[in-house]
PDB file of C-alpha atoms in Angstrom:
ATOM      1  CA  UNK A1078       9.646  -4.255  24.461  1.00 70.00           C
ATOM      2  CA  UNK A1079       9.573  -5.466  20.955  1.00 80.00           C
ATOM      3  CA  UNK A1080      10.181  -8.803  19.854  1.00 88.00           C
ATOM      4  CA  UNK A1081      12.769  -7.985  17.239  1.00 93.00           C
ATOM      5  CA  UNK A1082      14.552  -4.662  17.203  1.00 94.00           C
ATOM      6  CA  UNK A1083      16.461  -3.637  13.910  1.00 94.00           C
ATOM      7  CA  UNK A1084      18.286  -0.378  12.718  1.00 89.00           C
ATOM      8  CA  UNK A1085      16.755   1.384  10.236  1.00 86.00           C
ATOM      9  CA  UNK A1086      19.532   2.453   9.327  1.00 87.00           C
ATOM     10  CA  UNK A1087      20.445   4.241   6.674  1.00 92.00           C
ATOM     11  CA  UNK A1088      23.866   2.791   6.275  1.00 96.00           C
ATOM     12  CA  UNK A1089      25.950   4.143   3.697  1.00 97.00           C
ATOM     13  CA  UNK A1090      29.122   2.815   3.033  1.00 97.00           C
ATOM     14  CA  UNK A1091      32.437   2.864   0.122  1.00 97.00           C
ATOM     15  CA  UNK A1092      32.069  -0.270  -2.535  1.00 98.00           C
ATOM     16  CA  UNK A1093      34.109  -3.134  -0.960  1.00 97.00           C
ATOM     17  CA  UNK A1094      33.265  -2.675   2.546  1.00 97.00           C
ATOM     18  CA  UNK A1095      32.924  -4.856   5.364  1.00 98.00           C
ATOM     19  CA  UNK A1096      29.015  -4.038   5.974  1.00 97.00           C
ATOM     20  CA  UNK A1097      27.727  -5.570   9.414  1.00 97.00           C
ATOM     21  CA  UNK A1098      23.848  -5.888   9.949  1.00 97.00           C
ATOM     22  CA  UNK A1099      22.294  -6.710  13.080  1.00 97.00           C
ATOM     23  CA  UNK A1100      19.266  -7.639  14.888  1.00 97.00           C
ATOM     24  CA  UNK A1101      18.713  -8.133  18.871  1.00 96.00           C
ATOM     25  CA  UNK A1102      15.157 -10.150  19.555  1.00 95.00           C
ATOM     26  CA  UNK A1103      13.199 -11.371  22.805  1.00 94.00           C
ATOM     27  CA  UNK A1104      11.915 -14.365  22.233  1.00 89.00           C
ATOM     28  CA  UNK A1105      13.254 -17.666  23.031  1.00 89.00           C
ATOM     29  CA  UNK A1106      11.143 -20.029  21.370  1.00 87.00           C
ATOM     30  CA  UNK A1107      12.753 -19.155  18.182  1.00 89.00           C
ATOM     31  CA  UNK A1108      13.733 -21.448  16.141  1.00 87.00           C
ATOM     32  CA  UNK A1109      14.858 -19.896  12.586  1.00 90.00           C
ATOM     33  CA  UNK A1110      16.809 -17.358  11.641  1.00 94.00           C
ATOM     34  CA  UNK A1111      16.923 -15.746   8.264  1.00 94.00           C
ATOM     35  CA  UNK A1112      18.089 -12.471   6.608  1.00 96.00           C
ATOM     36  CA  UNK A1113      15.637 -11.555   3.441  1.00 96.00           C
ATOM     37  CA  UNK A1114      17.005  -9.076   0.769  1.00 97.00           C
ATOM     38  CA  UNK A1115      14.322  -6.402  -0.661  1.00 96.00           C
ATOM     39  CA  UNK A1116      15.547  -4.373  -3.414  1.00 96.00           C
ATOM     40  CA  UNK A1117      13.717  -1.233  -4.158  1.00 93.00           C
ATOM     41  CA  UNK A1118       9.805  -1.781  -4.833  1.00 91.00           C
ATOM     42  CA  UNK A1119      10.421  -5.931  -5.180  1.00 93.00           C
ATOM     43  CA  UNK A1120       9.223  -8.232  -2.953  1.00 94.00           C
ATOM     44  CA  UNK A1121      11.781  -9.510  -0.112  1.00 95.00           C
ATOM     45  CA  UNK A1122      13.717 -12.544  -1.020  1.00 95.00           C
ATOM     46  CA  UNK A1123      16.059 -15.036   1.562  1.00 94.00           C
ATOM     47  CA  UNK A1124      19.082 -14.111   1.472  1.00 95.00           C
ATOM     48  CA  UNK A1125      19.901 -16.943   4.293  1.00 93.00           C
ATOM     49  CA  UNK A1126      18.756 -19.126   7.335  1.00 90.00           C
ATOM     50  CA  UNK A1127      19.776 -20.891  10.075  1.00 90.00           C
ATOM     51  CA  UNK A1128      18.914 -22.598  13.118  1.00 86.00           C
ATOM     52  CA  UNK A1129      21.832 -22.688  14.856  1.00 87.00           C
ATOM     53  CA  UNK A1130      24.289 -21.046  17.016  1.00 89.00           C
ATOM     54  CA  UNK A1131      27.533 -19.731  15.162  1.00 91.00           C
ATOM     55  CA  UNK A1132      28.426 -18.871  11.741  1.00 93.00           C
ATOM     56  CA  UNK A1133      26.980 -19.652   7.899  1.00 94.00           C
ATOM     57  CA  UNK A1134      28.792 -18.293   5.261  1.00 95.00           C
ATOM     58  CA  UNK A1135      27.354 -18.169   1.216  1.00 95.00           C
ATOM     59  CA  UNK A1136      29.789 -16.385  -1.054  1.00 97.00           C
ATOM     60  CA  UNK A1137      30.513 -12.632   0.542  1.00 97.00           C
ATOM     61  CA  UNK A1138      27.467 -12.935   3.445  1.00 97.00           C
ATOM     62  CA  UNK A1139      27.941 -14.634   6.322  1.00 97.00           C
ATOM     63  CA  UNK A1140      25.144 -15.171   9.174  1.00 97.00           C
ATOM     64  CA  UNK A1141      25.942 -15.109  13.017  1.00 96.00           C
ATOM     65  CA  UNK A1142      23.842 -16.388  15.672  1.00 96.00           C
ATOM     66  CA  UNK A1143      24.190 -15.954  18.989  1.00 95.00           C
ATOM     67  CA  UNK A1144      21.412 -17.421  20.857  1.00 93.00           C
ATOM     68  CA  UNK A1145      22.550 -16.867  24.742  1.00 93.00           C
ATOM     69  CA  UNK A1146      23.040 -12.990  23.469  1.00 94.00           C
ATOM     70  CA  UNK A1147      19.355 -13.458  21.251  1.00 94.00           C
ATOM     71  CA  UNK A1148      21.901 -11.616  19.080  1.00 95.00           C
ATOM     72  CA  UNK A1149      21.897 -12.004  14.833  1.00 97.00           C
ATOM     73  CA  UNK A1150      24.159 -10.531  12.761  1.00 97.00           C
ATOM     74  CA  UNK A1151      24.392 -10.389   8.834  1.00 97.00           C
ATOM     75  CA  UNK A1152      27.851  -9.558   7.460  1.00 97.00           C
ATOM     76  CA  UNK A1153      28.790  -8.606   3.437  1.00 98.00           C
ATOM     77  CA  UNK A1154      32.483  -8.451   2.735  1.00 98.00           C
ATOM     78  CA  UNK A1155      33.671  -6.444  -0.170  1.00 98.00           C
ATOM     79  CA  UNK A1156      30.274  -5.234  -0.753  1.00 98.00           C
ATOM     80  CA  UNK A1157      28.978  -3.841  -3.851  1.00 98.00           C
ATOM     81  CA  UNK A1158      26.896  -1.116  -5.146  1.00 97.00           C
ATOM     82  CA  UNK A1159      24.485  -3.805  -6.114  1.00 97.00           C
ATOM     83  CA  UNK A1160      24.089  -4.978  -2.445  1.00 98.00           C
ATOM     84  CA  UNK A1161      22.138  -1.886  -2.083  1.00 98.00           C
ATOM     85  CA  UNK A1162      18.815  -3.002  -0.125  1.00 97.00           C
ATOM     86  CA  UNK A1163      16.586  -3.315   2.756  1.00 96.00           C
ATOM     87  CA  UNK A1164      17.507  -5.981   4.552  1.00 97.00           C
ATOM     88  CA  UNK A1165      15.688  -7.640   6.761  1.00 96.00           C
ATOM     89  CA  UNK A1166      15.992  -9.948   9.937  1.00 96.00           C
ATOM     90  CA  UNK A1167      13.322 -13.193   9.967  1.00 94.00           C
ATOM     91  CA  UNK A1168      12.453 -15.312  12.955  1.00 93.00           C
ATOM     92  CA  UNK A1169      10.422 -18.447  12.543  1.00 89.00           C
ATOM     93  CA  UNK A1170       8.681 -20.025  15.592  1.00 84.00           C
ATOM     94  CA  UNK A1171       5.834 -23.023  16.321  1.00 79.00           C
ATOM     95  CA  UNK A1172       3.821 -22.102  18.925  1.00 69.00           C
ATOM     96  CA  UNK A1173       0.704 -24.279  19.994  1.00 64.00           C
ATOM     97  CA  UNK A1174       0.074 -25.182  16.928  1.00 64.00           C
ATOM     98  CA  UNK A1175       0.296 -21.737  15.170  1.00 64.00           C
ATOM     99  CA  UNK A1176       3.056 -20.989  13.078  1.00 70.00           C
ATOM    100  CA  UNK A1177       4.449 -17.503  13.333  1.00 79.00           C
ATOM    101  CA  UNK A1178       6.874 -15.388  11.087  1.00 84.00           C
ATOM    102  CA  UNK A1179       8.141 -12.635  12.700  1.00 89.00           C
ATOM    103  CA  UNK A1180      10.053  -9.450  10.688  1.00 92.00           C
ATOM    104  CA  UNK A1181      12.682  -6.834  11.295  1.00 93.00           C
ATOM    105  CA  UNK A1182      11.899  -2.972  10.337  1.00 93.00           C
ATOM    106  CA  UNK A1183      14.650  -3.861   7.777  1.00 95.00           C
ATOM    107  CA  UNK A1184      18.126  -1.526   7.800  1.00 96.00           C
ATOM    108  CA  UNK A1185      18.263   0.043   4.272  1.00 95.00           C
ATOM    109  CA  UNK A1186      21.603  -0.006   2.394  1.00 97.00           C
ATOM    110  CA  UNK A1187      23.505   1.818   0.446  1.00 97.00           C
ATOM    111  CA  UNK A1188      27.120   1.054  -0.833  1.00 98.00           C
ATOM    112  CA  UNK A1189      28.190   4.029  -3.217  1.00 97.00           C
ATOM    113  CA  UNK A1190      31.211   3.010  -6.072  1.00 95.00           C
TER     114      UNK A1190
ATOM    115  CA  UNK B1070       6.855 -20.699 -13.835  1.00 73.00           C
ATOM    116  CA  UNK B1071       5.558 -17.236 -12.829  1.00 81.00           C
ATOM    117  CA  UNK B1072       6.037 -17.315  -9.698  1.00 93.00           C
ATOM    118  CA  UNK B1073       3.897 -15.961  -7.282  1.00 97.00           C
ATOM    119  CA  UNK B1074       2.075 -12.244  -8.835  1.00 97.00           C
ATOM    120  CA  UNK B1075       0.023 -10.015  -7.820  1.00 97.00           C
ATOM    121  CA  UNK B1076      -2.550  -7.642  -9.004  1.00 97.00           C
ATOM    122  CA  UNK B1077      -2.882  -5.122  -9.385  1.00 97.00           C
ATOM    123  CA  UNK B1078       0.286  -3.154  -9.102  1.00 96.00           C
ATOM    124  CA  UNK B1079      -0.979   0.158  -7.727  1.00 97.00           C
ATOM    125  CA  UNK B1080      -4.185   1.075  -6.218  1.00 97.00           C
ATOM    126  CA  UNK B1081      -5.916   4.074  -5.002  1.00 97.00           C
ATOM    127  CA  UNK B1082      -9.189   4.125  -3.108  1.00 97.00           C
ATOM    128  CA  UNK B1083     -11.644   6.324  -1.624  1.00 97.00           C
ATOM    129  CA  UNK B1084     -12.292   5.494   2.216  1.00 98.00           C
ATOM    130  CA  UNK B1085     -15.215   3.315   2.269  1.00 97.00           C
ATOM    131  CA  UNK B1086     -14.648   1.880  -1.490  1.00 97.00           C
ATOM    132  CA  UNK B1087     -14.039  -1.809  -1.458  1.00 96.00           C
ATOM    133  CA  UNK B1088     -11.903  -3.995  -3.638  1.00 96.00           C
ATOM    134  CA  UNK B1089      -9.467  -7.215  -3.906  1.00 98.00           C
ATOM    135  CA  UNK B1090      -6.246  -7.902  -4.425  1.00 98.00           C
ATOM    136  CA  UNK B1091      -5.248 -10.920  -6.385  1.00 98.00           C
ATOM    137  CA  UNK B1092      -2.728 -13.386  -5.619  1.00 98.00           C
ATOM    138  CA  UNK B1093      -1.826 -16.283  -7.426  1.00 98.00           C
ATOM    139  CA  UNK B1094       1.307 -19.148  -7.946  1.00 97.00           C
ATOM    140  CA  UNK B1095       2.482 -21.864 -10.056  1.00 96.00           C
ATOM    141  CA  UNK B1096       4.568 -23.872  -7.920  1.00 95.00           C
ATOM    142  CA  UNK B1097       1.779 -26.077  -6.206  1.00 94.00           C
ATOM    143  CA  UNK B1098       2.771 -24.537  -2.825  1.00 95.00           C
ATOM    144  CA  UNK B1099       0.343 -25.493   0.158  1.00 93.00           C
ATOM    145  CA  UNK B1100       1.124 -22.398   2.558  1.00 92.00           C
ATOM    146  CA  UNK B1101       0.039 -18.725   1.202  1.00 95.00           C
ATOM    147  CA  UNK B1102       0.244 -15.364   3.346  1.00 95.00           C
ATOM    148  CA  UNK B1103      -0.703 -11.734   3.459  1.00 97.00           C
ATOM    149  CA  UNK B1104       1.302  -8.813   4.595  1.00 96.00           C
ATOM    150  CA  UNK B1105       2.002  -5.191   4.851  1.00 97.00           C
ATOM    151  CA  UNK B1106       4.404  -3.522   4.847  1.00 96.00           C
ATOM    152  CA  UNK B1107       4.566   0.101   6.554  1.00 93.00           C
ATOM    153  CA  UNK B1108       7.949   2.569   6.878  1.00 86.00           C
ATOM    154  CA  UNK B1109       9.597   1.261  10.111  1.00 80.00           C
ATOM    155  CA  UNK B1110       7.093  -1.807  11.184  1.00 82.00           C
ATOM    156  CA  UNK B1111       8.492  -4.302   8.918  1.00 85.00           C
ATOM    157  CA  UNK B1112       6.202  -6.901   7.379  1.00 92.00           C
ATOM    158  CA  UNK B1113       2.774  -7.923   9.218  1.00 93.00           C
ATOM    159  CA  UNK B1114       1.046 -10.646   8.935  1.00 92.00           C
ATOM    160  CA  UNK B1115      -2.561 -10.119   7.889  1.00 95.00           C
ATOM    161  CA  UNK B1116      -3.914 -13.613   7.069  1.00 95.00           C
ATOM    162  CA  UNK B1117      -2.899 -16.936   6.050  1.00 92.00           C
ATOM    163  CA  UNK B1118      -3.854 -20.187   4.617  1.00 93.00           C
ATOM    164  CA  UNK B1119      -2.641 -23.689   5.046  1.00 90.00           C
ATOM    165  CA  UNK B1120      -4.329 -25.204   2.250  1.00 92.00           C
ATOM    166  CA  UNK B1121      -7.252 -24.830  -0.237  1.00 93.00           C
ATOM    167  CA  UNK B1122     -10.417 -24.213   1.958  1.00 93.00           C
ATOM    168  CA  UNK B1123      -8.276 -23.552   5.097  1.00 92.00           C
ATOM    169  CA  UNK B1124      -7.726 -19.579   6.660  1.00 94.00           C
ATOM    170  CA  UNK B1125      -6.494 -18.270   9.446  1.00 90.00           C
ATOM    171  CA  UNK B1126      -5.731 -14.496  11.034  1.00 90.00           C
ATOM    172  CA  UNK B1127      -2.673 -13.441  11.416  1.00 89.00           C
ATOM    173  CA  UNK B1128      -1.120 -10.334  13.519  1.00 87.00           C
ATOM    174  CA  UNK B1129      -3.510  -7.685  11.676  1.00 94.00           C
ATOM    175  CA  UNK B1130      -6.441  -9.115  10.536  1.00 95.00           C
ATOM    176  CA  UNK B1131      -9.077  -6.215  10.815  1.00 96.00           C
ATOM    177  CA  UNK B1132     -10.745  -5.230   7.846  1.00 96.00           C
ATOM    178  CA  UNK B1133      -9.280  -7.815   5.656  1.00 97.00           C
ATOM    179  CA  UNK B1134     -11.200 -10.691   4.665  1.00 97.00           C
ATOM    180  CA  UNK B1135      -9.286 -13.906   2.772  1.00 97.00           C
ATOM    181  CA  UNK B1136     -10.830 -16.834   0.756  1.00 96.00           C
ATOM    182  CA  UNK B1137      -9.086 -19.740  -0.379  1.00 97.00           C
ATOM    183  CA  UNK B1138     -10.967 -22.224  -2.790  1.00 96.00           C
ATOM    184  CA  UNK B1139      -8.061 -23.145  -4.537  1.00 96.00           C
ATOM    185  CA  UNK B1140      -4.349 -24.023  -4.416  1.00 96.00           C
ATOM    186  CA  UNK B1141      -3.225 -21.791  -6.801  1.00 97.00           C
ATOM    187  CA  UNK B1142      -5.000 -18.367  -5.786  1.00 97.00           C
ATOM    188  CA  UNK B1143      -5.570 -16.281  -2.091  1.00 98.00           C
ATOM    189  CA  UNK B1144      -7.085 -13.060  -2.867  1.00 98.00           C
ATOM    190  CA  UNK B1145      -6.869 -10.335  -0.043  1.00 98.00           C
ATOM    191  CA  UNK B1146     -10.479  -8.315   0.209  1.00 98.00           C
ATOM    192  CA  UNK B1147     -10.668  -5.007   2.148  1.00 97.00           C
ATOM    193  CA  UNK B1148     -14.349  -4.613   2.903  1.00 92.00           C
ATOM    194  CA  UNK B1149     -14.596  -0.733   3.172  1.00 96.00           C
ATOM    195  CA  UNK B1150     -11.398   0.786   2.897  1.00 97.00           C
ATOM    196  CA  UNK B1151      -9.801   2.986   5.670  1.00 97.00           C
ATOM    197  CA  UNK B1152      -6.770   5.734   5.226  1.00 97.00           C
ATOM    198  CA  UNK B1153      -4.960   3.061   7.652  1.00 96.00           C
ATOM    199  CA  UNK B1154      -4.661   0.786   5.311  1.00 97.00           C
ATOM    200  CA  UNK B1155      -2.646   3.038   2.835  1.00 97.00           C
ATOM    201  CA  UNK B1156       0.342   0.514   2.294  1.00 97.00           C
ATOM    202  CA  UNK B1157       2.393  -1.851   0.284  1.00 97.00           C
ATOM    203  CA  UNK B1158       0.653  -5.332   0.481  1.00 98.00           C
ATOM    204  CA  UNK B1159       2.668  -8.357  -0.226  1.00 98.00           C
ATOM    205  CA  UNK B1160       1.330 -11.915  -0.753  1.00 97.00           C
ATOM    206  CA  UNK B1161       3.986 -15.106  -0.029  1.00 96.00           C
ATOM    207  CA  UNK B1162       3.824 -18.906  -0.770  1.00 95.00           C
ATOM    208  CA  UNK B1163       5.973 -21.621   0.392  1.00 92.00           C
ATOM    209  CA  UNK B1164       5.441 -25.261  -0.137  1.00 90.00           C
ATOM    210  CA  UNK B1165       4.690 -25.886   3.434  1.00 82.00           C
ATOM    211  CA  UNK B1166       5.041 -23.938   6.776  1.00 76.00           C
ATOM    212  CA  UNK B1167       8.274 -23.193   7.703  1.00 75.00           C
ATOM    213  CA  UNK B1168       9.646 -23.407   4.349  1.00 81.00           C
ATOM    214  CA  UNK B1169      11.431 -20.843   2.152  1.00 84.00           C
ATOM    215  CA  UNK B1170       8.486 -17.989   1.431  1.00 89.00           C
ATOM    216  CA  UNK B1171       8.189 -17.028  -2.020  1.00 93.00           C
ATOM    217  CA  UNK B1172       7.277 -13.121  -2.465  1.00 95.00           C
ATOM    218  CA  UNK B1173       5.229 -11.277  -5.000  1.00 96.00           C
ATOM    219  CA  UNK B1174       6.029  -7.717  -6.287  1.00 96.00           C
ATOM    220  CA  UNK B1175       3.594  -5.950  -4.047  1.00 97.00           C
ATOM    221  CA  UNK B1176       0.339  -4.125  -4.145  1.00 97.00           C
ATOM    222  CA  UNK B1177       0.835  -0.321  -3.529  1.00 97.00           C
ATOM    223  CA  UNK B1178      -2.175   1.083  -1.974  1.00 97.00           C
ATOM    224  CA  UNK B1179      -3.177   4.487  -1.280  1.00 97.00           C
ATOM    225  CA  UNK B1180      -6.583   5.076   0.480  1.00 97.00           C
ATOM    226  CA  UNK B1181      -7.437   8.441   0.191  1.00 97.00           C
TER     227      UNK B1181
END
């Protein structure tokens, strides 16, 4: 079984959509939780990150955790065409000493006007 | 303030031809990484470094070799390149572990 398992997706949705991204992991000694956003041919960038149970909201995204589930969701209301991405789940974890970084696949995204 | 870049932007290699990707930031960060990223793995961790004179492997460290003499740069060295490693290579920074990563544009590599 793998540690972290993430749709690929593609997910195509209308412009102003509720868009709902999710990731299911193993592991649990972890301690972060973080969505990156990777636009095409850029480098990822963090979106957002937690460390706890329950919601985070920024603007339109809002990040669920649900650690008795080892559940994490990533949710974008009235999304736009410029939300169009990879996005990708993040764990972080210290383990004896050695700091570990786990990624999603990434589900790729594509909100259409 | 750069950021972190890479060099080059594209790549292609005959198998068996060496070379090194460059790496380099501006923000004084302590922790620097190495990954790849291939269509449905999501990013691996090749190598990483702690500090100036300090590397370590990460999840896929064969054939890469890593050097770190100062803050500022990490280049990535594939020793005798392999079809296998035909990917897009991404180098992070952060100002510790654990913090916020930084990401580069990416290396695209083709070994042919």
């Amino acid at each position: 079984q793998k540690e972290v398992e993430q749709d690929p997706g593609p997910l195509s949705v209308p412009e102003g959509a509720i868009v709902s991204l999710n990731c299911t992991y193993s592991n649990s000694a972890f301690q972060y939780f973080m969505w990156y956003r990777q636009y095409s041919r850029k480098g990822p960038e963090l979106l957002m990150y937690t460390y706890s149970s329950g919601n985070k909201e920024d603007g339109r995204f809002t990040a669920q955790v649900d650690k008795s589930s080892k559940y994490i969701s990533l949710f974008i209301r009235d999304s736009q065409p410029s939300d169009s991405a990879t996005y990708l789940c993040a764990f972080y974890f210290l383990s004896g000493g050695y700091n570990k970084l786990i990624f999603g696949a990434g589900t790729r995204l594509a909100v259409h006007p | 303030n750069a950021g972190v870049t890479q060099t080059p932007k594209f790549q292609v290699l005959k198998t068996g031809q060496s070379m090194t990707l460059q790496c380099a930031q501006d923000m004084n960060h302590e922790y620097m990484s190495w990954y790849r990223q291939d269509p449905g793995m999501g990013l691996r961790l090749i190598h990483y470094s702690v500090g100036a004179g300090i590397t370590d492997q990460g999840e896929v460290p064969n054939g890469y070799n890593v050097s770190r003499s100062t803050t500022e740069d990490f280049p990535l060295r594939l020793l005798s390149a392999a079809p296998s490693q035909t990917s897009v290579y991404f180098c992070a920074s952060s100002y510790r572990v654990g913090d916020t990563q930084y990401f580069g544009p990416g290396t695209r590599l083709t070994v042919l």
